[in-house]
């Protein structure tokens, strides 16, 4: 009996009506949208940059999207198994589609450290700014002590539209979202200011919803019925300034070996919105160039 009582979730945690609807596996609209997405211009890629605090689940989100689209659990981007900053290299991930690739790419970068050093945070923000403008070449290893310099061999002097970022995704650990220091929030806001200046839209992904809330760990389809998660997203939205309808909670593939259609539905729904929002900005840019 012990195991069944440990799975019991207090009904008061649930909202009667979910605050957002997604197609839990039955209706493959989101999957269809992502699988058939094509930018208006041939040869153009939609570039999605992931940033956010160290260990938030940036690399795991890339693996999760890859897993859903490859229909098997994959681990293309290496993931941390400790709390230390794991990803250090600027890397573009392309996802295989038959013999070609999907026309969107995901960029992984070094996480934002929870540091008291203003200088380190400023360097991080400056590096993100360079990435947004397409000035960072793949393979660049971030140096927390120095920003990328114009003389560096990884500095791209002449970025094309394909090198530039079209949507910026701030990845946040749901467990610690409300415990973020003012300094971290300030750095995220600085990055947002840069992106706003470049007219790059921003969304946020809330990861580890399974760890944060037992009602979601018990059943991931409770994601939009969890009042606690809704409140945490609202708090973050107010603090950082990203609107609630641009924030998407996900549970990443991290320890699973088999796909789970309920997790897939949440991941692909987030990805659909990221592409949709990024595509609007890409189209605006392309039209302004003609
Ligand atoms: N339970 C749970 N664990 C997760 C989830 N997403 C990521 N993790 C775990 O969180 C840890 C950090 O994940 P990463 O994907 O490496 O995070 P990151 O943001 O890329 O980290 P850095 O590269 O260090 O900045 C890993 O141990 C993951 O397995 C999730 O949705 N649920
Ligand atoms: Mg990483």
PDB file of C-alpha atoms and ligand atoms in Angstrom:
ATOM      1  CA  UNK A   1       0.000   0.000   0.000  1.00  0.00           C
ATOM      2  CA  UNK A   2       2.987   2.229   0.669  1.00  0.00           C
ATOM      3  CA  UNK A   3       3.726   2.740  -2.989  1.00  0.00           C
ATOM      4  CA  UNK A   4       0.171   3.735  -3.899  1.00  0.00           C
ATOM      5  CA  UNK A   5      -0.055   6.289  -1.060  1.00  0.00           C
ATOM      6  CA  UNK A   6       3.243   7.853  -2.182  1.00  0.00           C
ATOM      7  CA  UNK A   7       1.624   8.466  -5.572  1.00  0.00           C
ATOM      8  CA  UNK A   8      -1.459  10.162  -4.143  1.00  0.00           C
ATOM      9  CA  UNK A   9      -1.548  13.826  -5.014  1.00  0.00           C
ATOM     10  CA  UNK A  10      -3.617  16.317  -3.036  1.00  0.00           C
ATOM     11  CA  UNK A  11      -6.566  17.386  -5.244  1.00  0.00           C
ATOM     12  CA  UNK A  12      -6.213  20.985  -4.033  1.00  0.00           C
ATOM     13  CA  UNK A  13      -3.022  21.280  -6.118  1.00  0.00           C
ATOM     14  CA  UNK A  14      -5.017  20.974  -9.299  1.00  0.00           C
ATOM     15  CA  UNK A  15      -6.900  23.606 -11.205  1.00  0.00           C
ATOM     16  CA  UNK A  16     -10.259  22.386 -12.413  1.00  0.00           C
ATOM     17  CA  UNK A  17      -9.499  23.650 -15.905  1.00  0.00           C
ATOM     18  CA  UNK A  18      -5.979  23.652 -17.329  1.00  0.00           C
ATOM     19  CA  UNK A  19      -4.666  27.173 -17.899  1.00  0.00           C
ATOM     20  CA  UNK A  20      -3.344  26.202 -21.325  1.00  0.00           C
ATOM     21  CA  UNK A  21      -4.444  23.452 -23.709  1.00  0.00           C
ATOM     22  CA  UNK A  22      -2.069  21.181 -25.566  1.00  0.00           C
ATOM     23  CA  UNK A  23      -2.694  18.105 -27.659  1.00  0.00           C
ATOM     24  CA  UNK A  24      -1.664  15.270 -25.399  1.00  0.00           C
ATOM     25  CA  UNK A  25      -0.576  12.820 -28.016  1.00  0.00           C
ATOM     26  CA  UNK A  26      -3.914  12.380 -29.784  1.00  0.00           C
ATOM     27  CA  UNK A  27      -3.746  15.269 -32.199  1.00  0.00           C
ATOM     28  CA  UNK A  28      -0.372  15.599 -33.919  1.00  0.00           C
ATOM     29  CA  UNK A  29      -0.818  19.258 -34.993  1.00  0.00           C
ATOM     30  CA  UNK A  30       2.307  20.552 -33.248  1.00  0.00           C
ATOM     31  CA  UNK A  31       4.450  17.679 -34.548  1.00  0.00           C
ATOM     32  CA  UNK A  32       3.082  18.265 -38.048  1.00  0.00           C
ATOM     33  CA  UNK A  33       3.860  21.981 -37.825  1.00  0.00           C
ATOM     34  CA  UNK A  34       7.462  21.404 -36.713  1.00  0.00           C
ATOM     35  CA  UNK A  35       8.090  18.592 -39.198  1.00  0.00           C
ATOM     36  CA  UNK A  36       6.765  20.636 -42.099  1.00  0.00           C
ATOM     37  CA  UNK A  37       8.127  24.038 -41.178  1.00  0.00           C
ATOM     38  CA  UNK A  38       9.868  25.851 -44.048  1.00  0.00           C
ATOM     39  CA  UNK A  39      11.161  29.434 -43.986  1.00  0.00           C
ATOM     40  CA  UNK A  40       9.832  31.573 -46.831  1.00  0.00           C
ATOM     41  CA  UNK A  41      13.285  31.830 -48.376  1.00  0.00           C
ATOM     42  CA  UNK A  42      15.070  28.728 -49.687  1.00  0.00           C
ATOM     43  CA  UNK A  43      18.415  27.953 -47.982  1.00  0.00           C
ATOM     44  CA  UNK A  44      17.468  30.124 -44.991  1.00  0.00           C
ATOM     45  CA  UNK A  45      17.732  28.603 -41.512  1.00  0.00           C
ATOM     46  CA  UNK A  46      15.866  29.755 -38.450  1.00  0.00           C
ATOM     47  CA  UNK A  47      18.432  30.133 -35.677  1.00  0.00           C
ATOM     48  CA  UNK A  48      17.348  29.533 -32.079  1.00  0.00           C
ATOM     49  CA  UNK A  49      19.798  30.513 -29.312  1.00  0.00           C
ATOM     50  CA  UNK A  50      19.472  28.969 -25.859  1.00  0.00           C
ATOM     51  CA  UNK A  51      20.875  30.859 -22.916  1.00  0.00           C
ATOM     52  CA  UNK A  52      20.290  30.938 -19.170  1.00  0.00           C
ATOM     53  CA  UNK A  53      21.777  29.896 -15.846  1.00  0.00           C
ATOM     54  CA  UNK A  54      24.285  27.039 -15.589  1.00  0.00           C
ATOM     55  CA  UNK A  55      22.637  23.633 -15.277  1.00  0.00           C
ATOM     56  CA  UNK A  56      19.174  24.888 -16.271  1.00  0.00           C
ATOM     57  CA  UNK A  57      18.757  22.195 -18.927  1.00  0.00           C
ATOM     58  CA  UNK A  58      19.775  23.975 -22.148  1.00  0.00           C
ATOM     59  CA  UNK A  59      21.680  21.023 -23.613  1.00  0.00           C
ATOM     60  CA  UNK A  60      18.995  18.614 -22.387  1.00  0.00           C
ATOM     61  CA  UNK A  61      16.333  20.616 -24.219  1.00  0.00           C
ATOM     62  CA  UNK A  62      18.299  20.270 -27.478  1.00  0.00           C
ATOM     63  CA  UNK A  63      18.533  16.513 -26.855  1.00  0.00           C
ATOM     64  CA  UNK A  64      14.824  16.382 -26.085  1.00  0.00           C
ATOM     65  CA  UNK A  65      13.814  18.129 -29.314  1.00  0.00           C
ATOM     66  CA  UNK A  66      16.189  15.885 -31.261  1.00  0.00           C
ATOM     67  CA  UNK A  67      14.728  12.814 -29.533  1.00  0.00           C
ATOM     68  CA  UNK A  68      11.129  13.726 -30.350  1.00  0.00           C
ATOM     69  CA  UNK A  69      11.975  14.402 -33.997  1.00  0.00           C
ATOM     70  CA  UNK A  70      14.181  11.313 -34.416  1.00  0.00           C
ATOM     71  CA  UNK A  71      11.543   9.229 -32.602  1.00  0.00           C
ATOM     72  CA  UNK A  72      14.135   7.712 -30.255  1.00  0.00           C
ATOM     73  CA  UNK A  73      15.956   9.011 -27.205  1.00  0.00           C
ATOM     74  CA  UNK A  74      19.184  10.671 -28.436  1.00  0.00           C
ATOM     75  CA  UNK A  75      21.898  12.648 -26.708  1.00  0.00           C
ATOM     76  CA  UNK A  76      23.536  14.856 -29.305  1.00  0.00           C
ATOM     77  CA  UNK A  77      24.411  17.754 -26.991  1.00  0.00           C
ATOM     78  CA  UNK A  78      26.425  16.645 -23.998  1.00  0.00           C
ATOM     79  CA  UNK A  79      24.717  17.142 -20.685  1.00  0.00           C
ATOM     80  CA  UNK A  80      26.156  17.917 -17.264  1.00  0.00           C
ATOM     81  CA  UNK A  81      26.126  15.340 -14.499  1.00  0.00           C
ATOM     82  CA  UNK A  82      27.307  17.781 -11.871  1.00  0.00           C
ATOM     83  CA  UNK A  83      26.396  21.313 -10.864  1.00  0.00           C
ATOM     84  CA  UNK A  84      29.477  22.823 -12.460  1.00  0.00           C
ATOM     85  CA  UNK A  85      29.195  24.676 -15.759  1.00  0.00           C
ATOM     86  CA  UNK A  86      29.363  21.986 -18.401  1.00  0.00           C
ATOM     87  CA  UNK A  87      28.852  23.489 -21.864  1.00  0.00           C
ATOM     88  CA  UNK A  88      31.697  25.836 -22.743  1.00  0.00           C
ATOM     89  CA  UNK A  89      31.674  25.757 -26.524  1.00  0.00           C
ATOM     90  CA  UNK A  90      29.399  27.659 -28.873  1.00  0.00           C
ATOM     91  CA  UNK A  91      27.781  24.891 -30.898  1.00  0.00           C
ATOM     92  CA  UNK A  92      25.143  24.798 -33.598  1.00  0.00           C
ATOM     93  CA  UNK A  93      22.990  21.686 -33.555  1.00  0.00           C
ATOM     94  CA  UNK A  94      21.231  20.590 -36.722  1.00  0.00           C
ATOM     95  CA  UNK A  95      18.584  17.917 -36.608  1.00  0.00           C
ATOM     96  CA  UNK A  96      18.473  15.201 -39.263  1.00  0.00           C
ATOM     97  CA  UNK A  97      15.410  14.988 -41.455  1.00  0.00           C
ATOM     98  CA  UNK A  98      15.813  11.968 -43.729  1.00  0.00           C
ATOM     99  CA  UNK A  99      18.926  12.642 -45.790  1.00  0.00           C
ATOM    100  CA  UNK A 100      18.861  16.384 -45.073  1.00  0.00           C
ATOM    101  CA  UNK A 101      18.352  18.599 -42.023  1.00  0.00           C
ATOM    102  CA  UNK A 102      15.459  20.541 -40.562  1.00  0.00           C
ATOM    103  CA  UNK A 103      15.568  24.223 -41.595  1.00  0.00           C
ATOM    104  CA  UNK A 104      16.039  25.360 -38.004  1.00  0.00           C
ATOM    105  CA  UNK A 105      19.144  25.103 -35.851  1.00  0.00           C
ATOM    106  CA  UNK A 106      19.628  25.259 -32.101  1.00  0.00           C
ATOM    107  CA  UNK A 107      22.640  27.000 -30.596  1.00  0.00           C
ATOM    108  CA  UNK A 108      24.013  25.919 -27.238  1.00  0.00           C
ATOM    109  CA  UNK A 109      26.329  28.128 -25.223  1.00  0.00           C
ATOM    110  CA  UNK A 110      27.962  28.455 -21.853  1.00  0.00           C
ATOM    111  CA  UNK A 111      25.529  29.042 -19.004  1.00  0.00           C
ATOM    112  CA  UNK A 112      25.270  32.157 -16.888  1.00  0.00           C
ATOM    113  CA  UNK A 113      27.089  31.551 -13.599  1.00  0.00           C
ATOM    114  CA  UNK A 114      25.540  32.612 -10.332  1.00  0.00           C
ATOM    115  CA  UNK A 115      28.457  34.868  -9.566  1.00  0.00           C
ATOM    116  CA  UNK A 116      28.816  38.077  -7.606  1.00  0.00           C
ATOM    117  CA  UNK A 117      31.364  39.333 -10.138  1.00  0.00           C
ATOM    118  CA  UNK A 118      29.798  42.147 -12.143  1.00  0.00           C
ATOM    119  CA  UNK A 119      32.595  41.909 -14.654  1.00  0.00           C
ATOM    120  CA  UNK A 120      31.927  38.208 -15.366  1.00  0.00           C
ATOM    121  CA  UNK A 121      28.242  38.922 -15.874  1.00  0.00           C
ATOM    122  CA  UNK A 122      29.019  41.826 -18.202  1.00  0.00           C
ATOM    123  CA  UNK A 123      31.331  39.599 -20.248  1.00  0.00           C
ATOM    124  CA  UNK A 124      28.602  36.970 -20.490  1.00  0.00           C
ATOM    125  CA  UNK A 125      26.034  39.522 -21.674  1.00  0.00           C
ATOM    126  CA  UNK A 126      28.494  40.864 -24.264  1.00  0.00           C
ATOM    127  CA  UNK A 127      29.144  37.344 -25.579  1.00  0.00           C
ATOM    128  CA  UNK A 128      25.414  36.677 -25.912  1.00  0.00           C
ATOM    129  CA  UNK A 129      25.099  39.977 -27.783  1.00  0.00           C
ATOM    130  CA  UNK A 130      27.794  38.881 -30.247  1.00  0.00           C
ATOM    131  CA  UNK A 131      26.030  35.535 -30.693  1.00  0.00           C
ATOM    132  CA  UNK A 132      22.710  37.297 -31.388  1.00  0.00           C
ATOM    133  CA  UNK A 133      24.341  39.314 -34.164  1.00  0.00           C
ATOM    134  CA  UNK A 134      25.945  36.220 -35.680  1.00  0.00           C
ATOM    135  CA  UNK A 135      29.497  37.223 -34.809  1.00  0.00           C
ATOM    136  CA  UNK A 136      30.442  33.971 -33.018  1.00  0.00           C
ATOM    137  CA  UNK A 137      31.697  31.069 -35.086  1.00  0.00           C
ATOM    138  CA  UNK A 138      30.948  27.498 -34.150  1.00  0.00           C
ATOM    139  CA  UNK A 139      33.503  25.934 -31.824  1.00  0.00           C
ATOM    140  CA  UNK A 140      34.324  29.109 -29.893  1.00  0.00           C
ATOM    141  CA  UNK A 141      35.189  28.261 -26.292  1.00  0.00           C
ATOM    142  CA  UNK A 142      33.797  30.903 -23.960  1.00  0.00           C
ATOM    143  CA  UNK A 143      36.188  32.538 -21.546  1.00  0.00           C
ATOM    144  CA  UNK A 144      34.434  33.882 -18.437  1.00  0.00           C
ATOM    145  CA  UNK A 145      37.338  36.335 -17.933  1.00  0.00           C
ATOM    146  CA  UNK A 146      37.292  37.893 -21.401  1.00  0.00           C
ATOM    147  CA  UNK A 147      34.667  38.587 -24.026  1.00  0.00           C
ATOM    148  CA  UNK A 148      35.204  37.412 -27.597  1.00  0.00           C
ATOM    149  CA  UNK A 149      37.486  39.936 -29.241  1.00  0.00           C
ATOM    150  CA  UNK A 150      37.181  41.171 -32.832  1.00  0.00           C
ATOM    151  CA  UNK A 151      40.641  39.811 -33.574  1.00  0.00           C
ATOM    152  CA  UNK A 152      39.783  36.264 -32.468  1.00  0.00           C
ATOM    153  CA  UNK A 153      39.703  33.586 -35.166  1.00  0.00           C
ATOM    154  CA  UNK A 154      36.212  32.657 -33.933  1.00  0.00           C
ATOM    155  CA  UNK A 155      34.933  36.180 -34.575  1.00  0.00           C
ATOM    156  CA  UNK A 156      32.771  36.290 -37.696  1.00  0.00           C
ATOM    157  CA  UNK A 157      33.232  39.737 -39.235  1.00  0.00           C
ATOM    158  CA  UNK A 158      30.607  39.378 -41.923  1.00  0.00           C
ATOM    159  CA  UNK A 159      27.620  37.464 -40.593  1.00  0.00           C
ATOM    160  CA  UNK A 160      24.889  36.574 -43.073  1.00  0.00           C
ATOM    161  CA  UNK A 161      21.197  36.291 -42.156  1.00  0.00           C
ATOM    162  CA  UNK A 162      21.829  32.564 -41.609  1.00  0.00           C
ATOM    163  CA  UNK A 163      24.388  33.303 -38.874  1.00  0.00           C
ATOM    164  CA  UNK A 164      22.094  35.669 -36.960  1.00  0.00           C
ATOM    165  CA  UNK A 165      19.759  34.585 -34.189  1.00  0.00           C
ATOM    166  CA  UNK A 166      16.003  34.822 -34.852  1.00  0.00           C
ATOM    167  CA  UNK A 167      14.646  33.787 -31.487  1.00  0.00           C
ATOM    168  CA  UNK A 168      16.265  33.810 -28.072  1.00  0.00           C
ATOM    169  CA  UNK A 169      15.240  31.182 -25.541  1.00  0.00           C
ATOM    170  CA  UNK A 170      15.956  31.712 -21.862  1.00  0.00           C
ATOM    171  CA  UNK A 171      16.126  28.297 -20.190  1.00  0.00           C
ATOM    172  CA  UNK A 172      15.249  28.268 -16.512  1.00  0.00           C
ATOM    173  CA  UNK A 173      15.220  25.505 -13.874  1.00  0.00           C
ATOM    174  CA  UNK A 174      11.702  25.523 -12.389  1.00  0.00           C
ATOM    175  CA  UNK A 175      13.101  24.462  -8.985  1.00  0.00           C
ATOM    176  CA  UNK A 176      15.199  27.583  -8.638  1.00  0.00           C
ATOM    177  CA  UNK A 177      13.243  30.079 -10.748  1.00  0.00           C
ATOM    178  CA  UNK A 178      11.954  31.956  -7.708  1.00  0.00           C
ATOM    179  CA  UNK A 179      15.312  31.760  -5.910  1.00  0.00           C
ATOM    180  CA  UNK A 180      17.257  33.477  -8.680  1.00  0.00           C
ATOM    181  CA  UNK A 181      19.534  36.198  -7.354  1.00  0.00           C
ATOM    182  CA  UNK A 182      18.890  39.812  -8.353  1.00  0.00           C
ATOM    183  CA  UNK A 183      22.238  39.717 -10.172  1.00  0.00           C
ATOM    184  CA  UNK A 184      21.143  36.763 -12.343  1.00  0.00           C
ATOM    185  CA  UNK A 185      17.800  38.417 -13.111  1.00  0.00           C
ATOM    186  CA  UNK A 186      19.642  41.610 -14.013  1.00  0.00           C
ATOM    187  CA  UNK A 187      21.937  39.725 -16.412  1.00  0.00           C
ATOM    188  CA  UNK A 188      18.911  38.052 -18.047  1.00  0.00           C
ATOM    189  CA  UNK A 189      17.282  41.476 -18.390  1.00  0.00           C
ATOM    190  CA  UNK A 190      20.454  42.910 -19.923  1.00  0.00           C
ATOM    191  CA  UNK A 191      20.432  40.106 -22.484  1.00  0.00           C
ATOM    192  CA  UNK A 192      16.748  40.862 -23.128  1.00  0.00           C
ATOM    193  CA  UNK A 193      17.534  44.530 -23.677  1.00  0.00           C
ATOM    194  CA  UNK A 194      20.154  43.591 -26.266  1.00  0.00           C
ATOM    195  CA  UNK A 195      17.714  41.259 -27.998  1.00  0.00           C
ATOM    196  CA  UNK A 196      14.968  43.908 -27.943  1.00  0.00           C
ATOM    197  CA  UNK A 197      17.364  46.375 -29.543  1.00  0.00           C
ATOM    198  CA  UNK A 198      17.974  43.878 -32.330  1.00  0.00           C
ATOM    199  CA  UNK A 199      14.227  43.100 -32.583  1.00  0.00           C
ATOM    200  CA  UNK A 200      14.813  39.476 -31.647  1.00  0.00           C
ATOM    201  CA  UNK A 201      11.836  37.948 -29.815  1.00  0.00           C
ATOM    202  CA  UNK A 202      12.393  36.077 -26.571  1.00  0.00           C
ATOM    203  CA  UNK A 203      10.712  33.153 -24.929  1.00  0.00           C
ATOM    204  CA  UNK A 204      11.470  31.121 -21.805  1.00  0.00           C
ATOM    205  CA  UNK A 205      11.497  27.390 -21.185  1.00  0.00           C
ATOM    206  CA  UNK A 206      10.855  26.119 -17.643  1.00  0.00           C
ATOM    207  CA  UNK A 207      12.641  22.760 -17.271  1.00  0.00           C
ATOM    208  CA  UNK A 208      12.647  20.078 -14.549  1.00  0.00           C
ATOM    209  CA  UNK A 209       8.926  20.489 -13.852  1.00  0.00           C
ATOM    210  CA  UNK A 210       9.005  16.842 -12.727  1.00  0.00           C
ATOM    211  CA  UNK A 211      11.535  17.581  -9.979  1.00  0.00           C
ATOM    212  CA  UNK A 212       9.775  20.718  -8.845  1.00  0.00           C
ATOM    213  CA  UNK A 213       6.235  19.409  -8.432  1.00  0.00           C
ATOM    214  CA  UNK A 214       5.160  15.896  -7.339  1.00  0.00           C
ATOM    215  CA  UNK A 215       1.829  16.251  -9.139  1.00  0.00           C
ATOM    216  CA  UNK A 216       3.730  16.609 -12.430  1.00  0.00           C
ATOM    217  CA  UNK A 217       6.278  13.919 -11.623  1.00  0.00           C
ATOM    218  CA  UNK A 218       3.327  11.623 -10.958  1.00  0.00           C
ATOM    219  CA  UNK A 219       1.691  12.498 -14.274  1.00  0.00           C
ATOM    220  CA  UNK A 220       3.273  14.939 -16.719  1.00  0.00           C
ATOM    221  CA  UNK A 221      -0.105  15.650 -18.330  1.00  0.00           C
ATOM    222  CA  UNK A 222      -0.898  17.639 -15.164  1.00  0.00           C
ATOM    223  CA  UNK A 223       1.493  20.332 -16.371  1.00  0.00           C
ATOM    224  CA  UNK A 224      -1.176  22.943 -17.072  1.00  0.00           C
ATOM    225  CA  UNK A 225      -3.363  21.903 -14.136  1.00  0.00           C
ATOM    226  CA  UNK A 226      -0.674  22.589 -11.533  1.00  0.00           C
ATOM    227  CA  UNK A 227      -1.500  25.815  -9.766  1.00  0.00           C
ATOM    228  CA  UNK A 228       1.960  25.928  -8.149  1.00  0.00           C
ATOM    229  CA  UNK A 229       3.673  25.842 -11.527  1.00  0.00           C
ATOM    230  CA  UNK A 230       1.337  28.501 -12.885  1.00  0.00           C
ATOM    231  CA  UNK A 231       2.188  30.756  -9.921  1.00  0.00           C
ATOM    232  CA  UNK A 232       5.916  30.206 -10.378  1.00  0.00           C
ATOM    233  CA  UNK A 233       5.682  31.125 -14.044  1.00  0.00           C
ATOM    234  CA  UNK A 234       3.653  34.248 -13.191  1.00  0.00           C
ATOM    235  CA  UNK A 235       6.262  35.324 -10.620  1.00  0.00           C
ATOM    236  CA  UNK A 236       9.114  34.844 -13.088  1.00  0.00           C
ATOM    237  CA  UNK A 237       7.220  36.659 -15.816  1.00  0.00           C
ATOM    238  CA  UNK A 238       6.728  39.684 -13.549  1.00  0.00           C
ATOM    239  CA  UNK A 239      10.347  39.681 -12.401  1.00  0.00           C
ATOM    240  CA  UNK A 240      12.040  39.235 -15.766  1.00  0.00           C
ATOM    241  CA  UNK A 241       9.466  40.754 -18.087  1.00  0.00           C
ATOM    242  CA  UNK A 242       8.816  37.816 -20.435  1.00  0.00           C
ATOM    243  CA  UNK A 243       5.028  37.551 -20.939  1.00  0.00           C
ATOM    244  CA  UNK A 244       3.360  34.386 -19.595  1.00  0.00           C
ATOM    245  CA  UNK A 245       2.206  33.327 -23.048  1.00  0.00           C
ATOM    246  CA  UNK A 246       5.882  33.228 -24.110  1.00  0.00           C
ATOM    247  CA  UNK A 247       6.850  30.833 -21.297  1.00  0.00           C
ATOM    248  CA  UNK A 248       6.708  27.070 -21.834  1.00  0.00           C
ATOM    249  CA  UNK A 249       7.239  24.419 -19.167  1.00  0.00           C
ATOM    250  CA  UNK A 250       8.858  21.127 -20.267  1.00  0.00           C
ATOM    251  CA  UNK A 251      10.175  17.926 -18.817  1.00  0.00           C
ATOM    252  CA  UNK A 252      13.318  17.037 -20.700  1.00  0.00           C
ATOM    253  CA  UNK A 253      14.547  13.583 -21.548  1.00  0.00           C
ATOM    254  CA  UNK A 254      17.296  13.144 -18.980  1.00  0.00           C
ATOM    255  CA  UNK A 255      17.154   9.637 -17.527  1.00  0.00           C
ATOM    256  CA  UNK A 256      14.612   7.916 -19.765  1.00  0.00           C
ATOM    257  CA  UNK A 257      15.576   5.377 -22.412  1.00  0.00           C
ATOM    258  CA  UNK A 258      12.156   5.203 -24.083  1.00  0.00           C
ATOM    259  CA  UNK A 259      10.045   7.967 -25.556  1.00  0.00           C
ATOM    260  CA  UNK A 260       6.949   9.044 -23.659  1.00  0.00           C
ATOM    261  CA  UNK A 261       4.153  10.511 -25.840  1.00  0.00           C
ATOM    262  CA  UNK A 262       2.997  12.842 -23.049  1.00  0.00           C
ATOM    263  CA  UNK A 263       6.489  14.331 -22.666  1.00  0.00           C
ATOM    264  CA  UNK A 264       6.809  14.543 -26.450  1.00  0.00           C
ATOM    265  CA  UNK A 265       3.563  16.531 -26.681  1.00  0.00           C
ATOM    266  CA  UNK A 266       4.864  19.149 -24.232  1.00  0.00           C
ATOM    267  CA  UNK A 267       8.319  19.414 -25.826  1.00  0.00           C
ATOM    268  CA  UNK A 268       7.018  19.664 -29.392  1.00  0.00           C
ATOM    269  CA  UNK A 269       4.363  22.196 -28.341  1.00  0.00           C
ATOM    270  CA  UNK A 270       7.114  24.420 -26.913  1.00  0.00           C
ATOM    271  CA  UNK A 271       9.170  23.949 -30.067  1.00  0.00           C
ATOM    272  CA  UNK A 272       6.217  24.822 -32.288  1.00  0.00           C
ATOM    273  CA  UNK A 273       5.774  28.136 -30.497  1.00  0.00           C
ATOM    274  CA  UNK A 274       9.506  28.896 -30.572  1.00  0.00           C
ATOM    275  CA  UNK A 275       9.547  28.322 -34.345  1.00  0.00           C
ATOM    276  CA  UNK A 276       6.353  30.282 -34.880  1.00  0.00           C
ATOM    277  CA  UNK A 277       7.619  33.287 -32.912  1.00  0.00           C
ATOM    278  CA  UNK A 278      11.080  33.108 -34.517  1.00  0.00           C
ATOM    279  CA  UNK A 279       9.624  32.801 -38.000  1.00  0.00           C
ATOM    280  CA  UNK A 280       7.640  36.031 -37.598  1.00  0.00           C
ATOM    281  CA  UNK A 281      10.835  37.874 -36.737  1.00  0.00           C
ATOM    282  CA  UNK A 282      12.751  36.207 -39.572  1.00  0.00           C
ATOM    283  CA  UNK A 283      10.070  37.220 -42.081  1.00  0.00           C
ATOM    284  CA  UNK A 284      10.101  40.811 -40.832  1.00  0.00           C
ATOM    285  CA  UNK A 285      13.868  40.947 -41.314  1.00  0.00           C
ATOM    286  CA  UNK A 286      13.800  39.357 -44.761  1.00  0.00           C
ATOM    287  CA  UNK A 287      11.067  41.758 -45.920  1.00  0.00           C
ATOM    288  CA  UNK A 288      12.945  44.765 -44.604  1.00  0.00           C
ATOM    289  CA  UNK A 289      15.956  43.711 -46.705  1.00  0.00           C
ATOM    290  CA  UNK A 290      13.991  43.629 -49.978  1.00  0.00           C
TER     291      UNK A 290
HETATM  292  N1  LIG B   1      14.581  15.832 -13.596  1.00  0.00           N
HETATM  293  C1  LIG B   1      14.989  16.563 -14.640  1.00  0.00           C
HETATM  294  N2  LIG B   1      16.313  16.750 -14.837  1.00  0.00           N
HETATM  295  C2  LIG B   1      16.702  17.489 -15.901  1.00  0.00           C
HETATM  296  C3  LIG B   1      15.772  18.078 -16.809  1.00  0.00           C
HETATM  297  N3  LIG B   1      16.463  18.777 -17.745  1.00  0.00           N
HETATM  298  C4  LIG B   1      17.767  18.629 -17.439  1.00  0.00           C
HETATM  299  N4  LIG B   1      17.924  17.849 -16.331  1.00  0.00           N
HETATM  300  C5  LIG B   1      19.190  17.488 -15.665  1.00  0.00           C
HETATM  301  O1  LIG B   1      19.806  18.716 -15.229  1.00  0.00           O
HETATM  302  C6  LIG B   1      21.222  18.629 -15.338  1.00  0.00           C
HETATM  303  C7  LIG B   1      21.764  19.818 -16.153  1.00  0.00           C
HETATM  304  O2  LIG B   1      21.277  19.710 -17.481  1.00  0.00           O
HETATM  305  P1  LIG B   1      22.055  20.319 -18.741  1.00  0.00           P
HETATM  306  O3  LIG B   1      21.189  20.068 -19.931  1.00  0.00           O
HETATM  307  O4  LIG B   1      23.455  19.863 -18.792  1.00  0.00           O
HETATM  308  O5  LIG B   1      21.999  21.854 -18.355  1.00  0.00           O
HETATM  309  P2  LIG B   1      22.730  23.065 -19.120  1.00  0.00           P
HETATM  310  O6  LIG B   1      21.840  24.244 -18.976  1.00  0.00           O
HETATM  311  O7  LIG B   1      23.104  22.658 -20.491  1.00  0.00           O
HETATM  312  O8  LIG B   1      24.015  23.241 -18.196  1.00  0.00           O
HETATM  313  P3  LIG B   1      25.422  24.013 -18.546  1.00  0.00           P
HETATM  314  O9  LIG B   1      25.918  23.505 -19.845  1.00  0.00           O
HETATM  315  O10 LIG B   1      26.293  23.623 -17.398  1.00  0.00           O
HETATM  316  O11 LIG B   1      25.118  25.472 -18.533  1.00  0.00           O
HETATM  317  C8  LIG B   1      21.511  17.270 -15.976  1.00  0.00           C
HETATM  318  O12 LIG B   1      21.878  16.357 -14.956  1.00  0.00           O
HETATM  319  C9  LIG B   1      20.187  16.856 -16.611  1.00  0.00           C
HETATM  320  O13 LIG B   1      20.031  15.466 -16.689  1.00  0.00           O
HETATM  321  C10 LIG B   1      14.372  17.859 -16.580  1.00  0.00           C
HETATM  322  O14 LIG B   1      13.478  18.338 -17.288  1.00  0.00           O
HETATM  323  N5  LIG B   1      14.049  17.087 -15.483  1.00  0.00           N
HETATM  324 MG1  LIG B   2      24.893  22.615 -21.420  1.00  0.00          MG
END
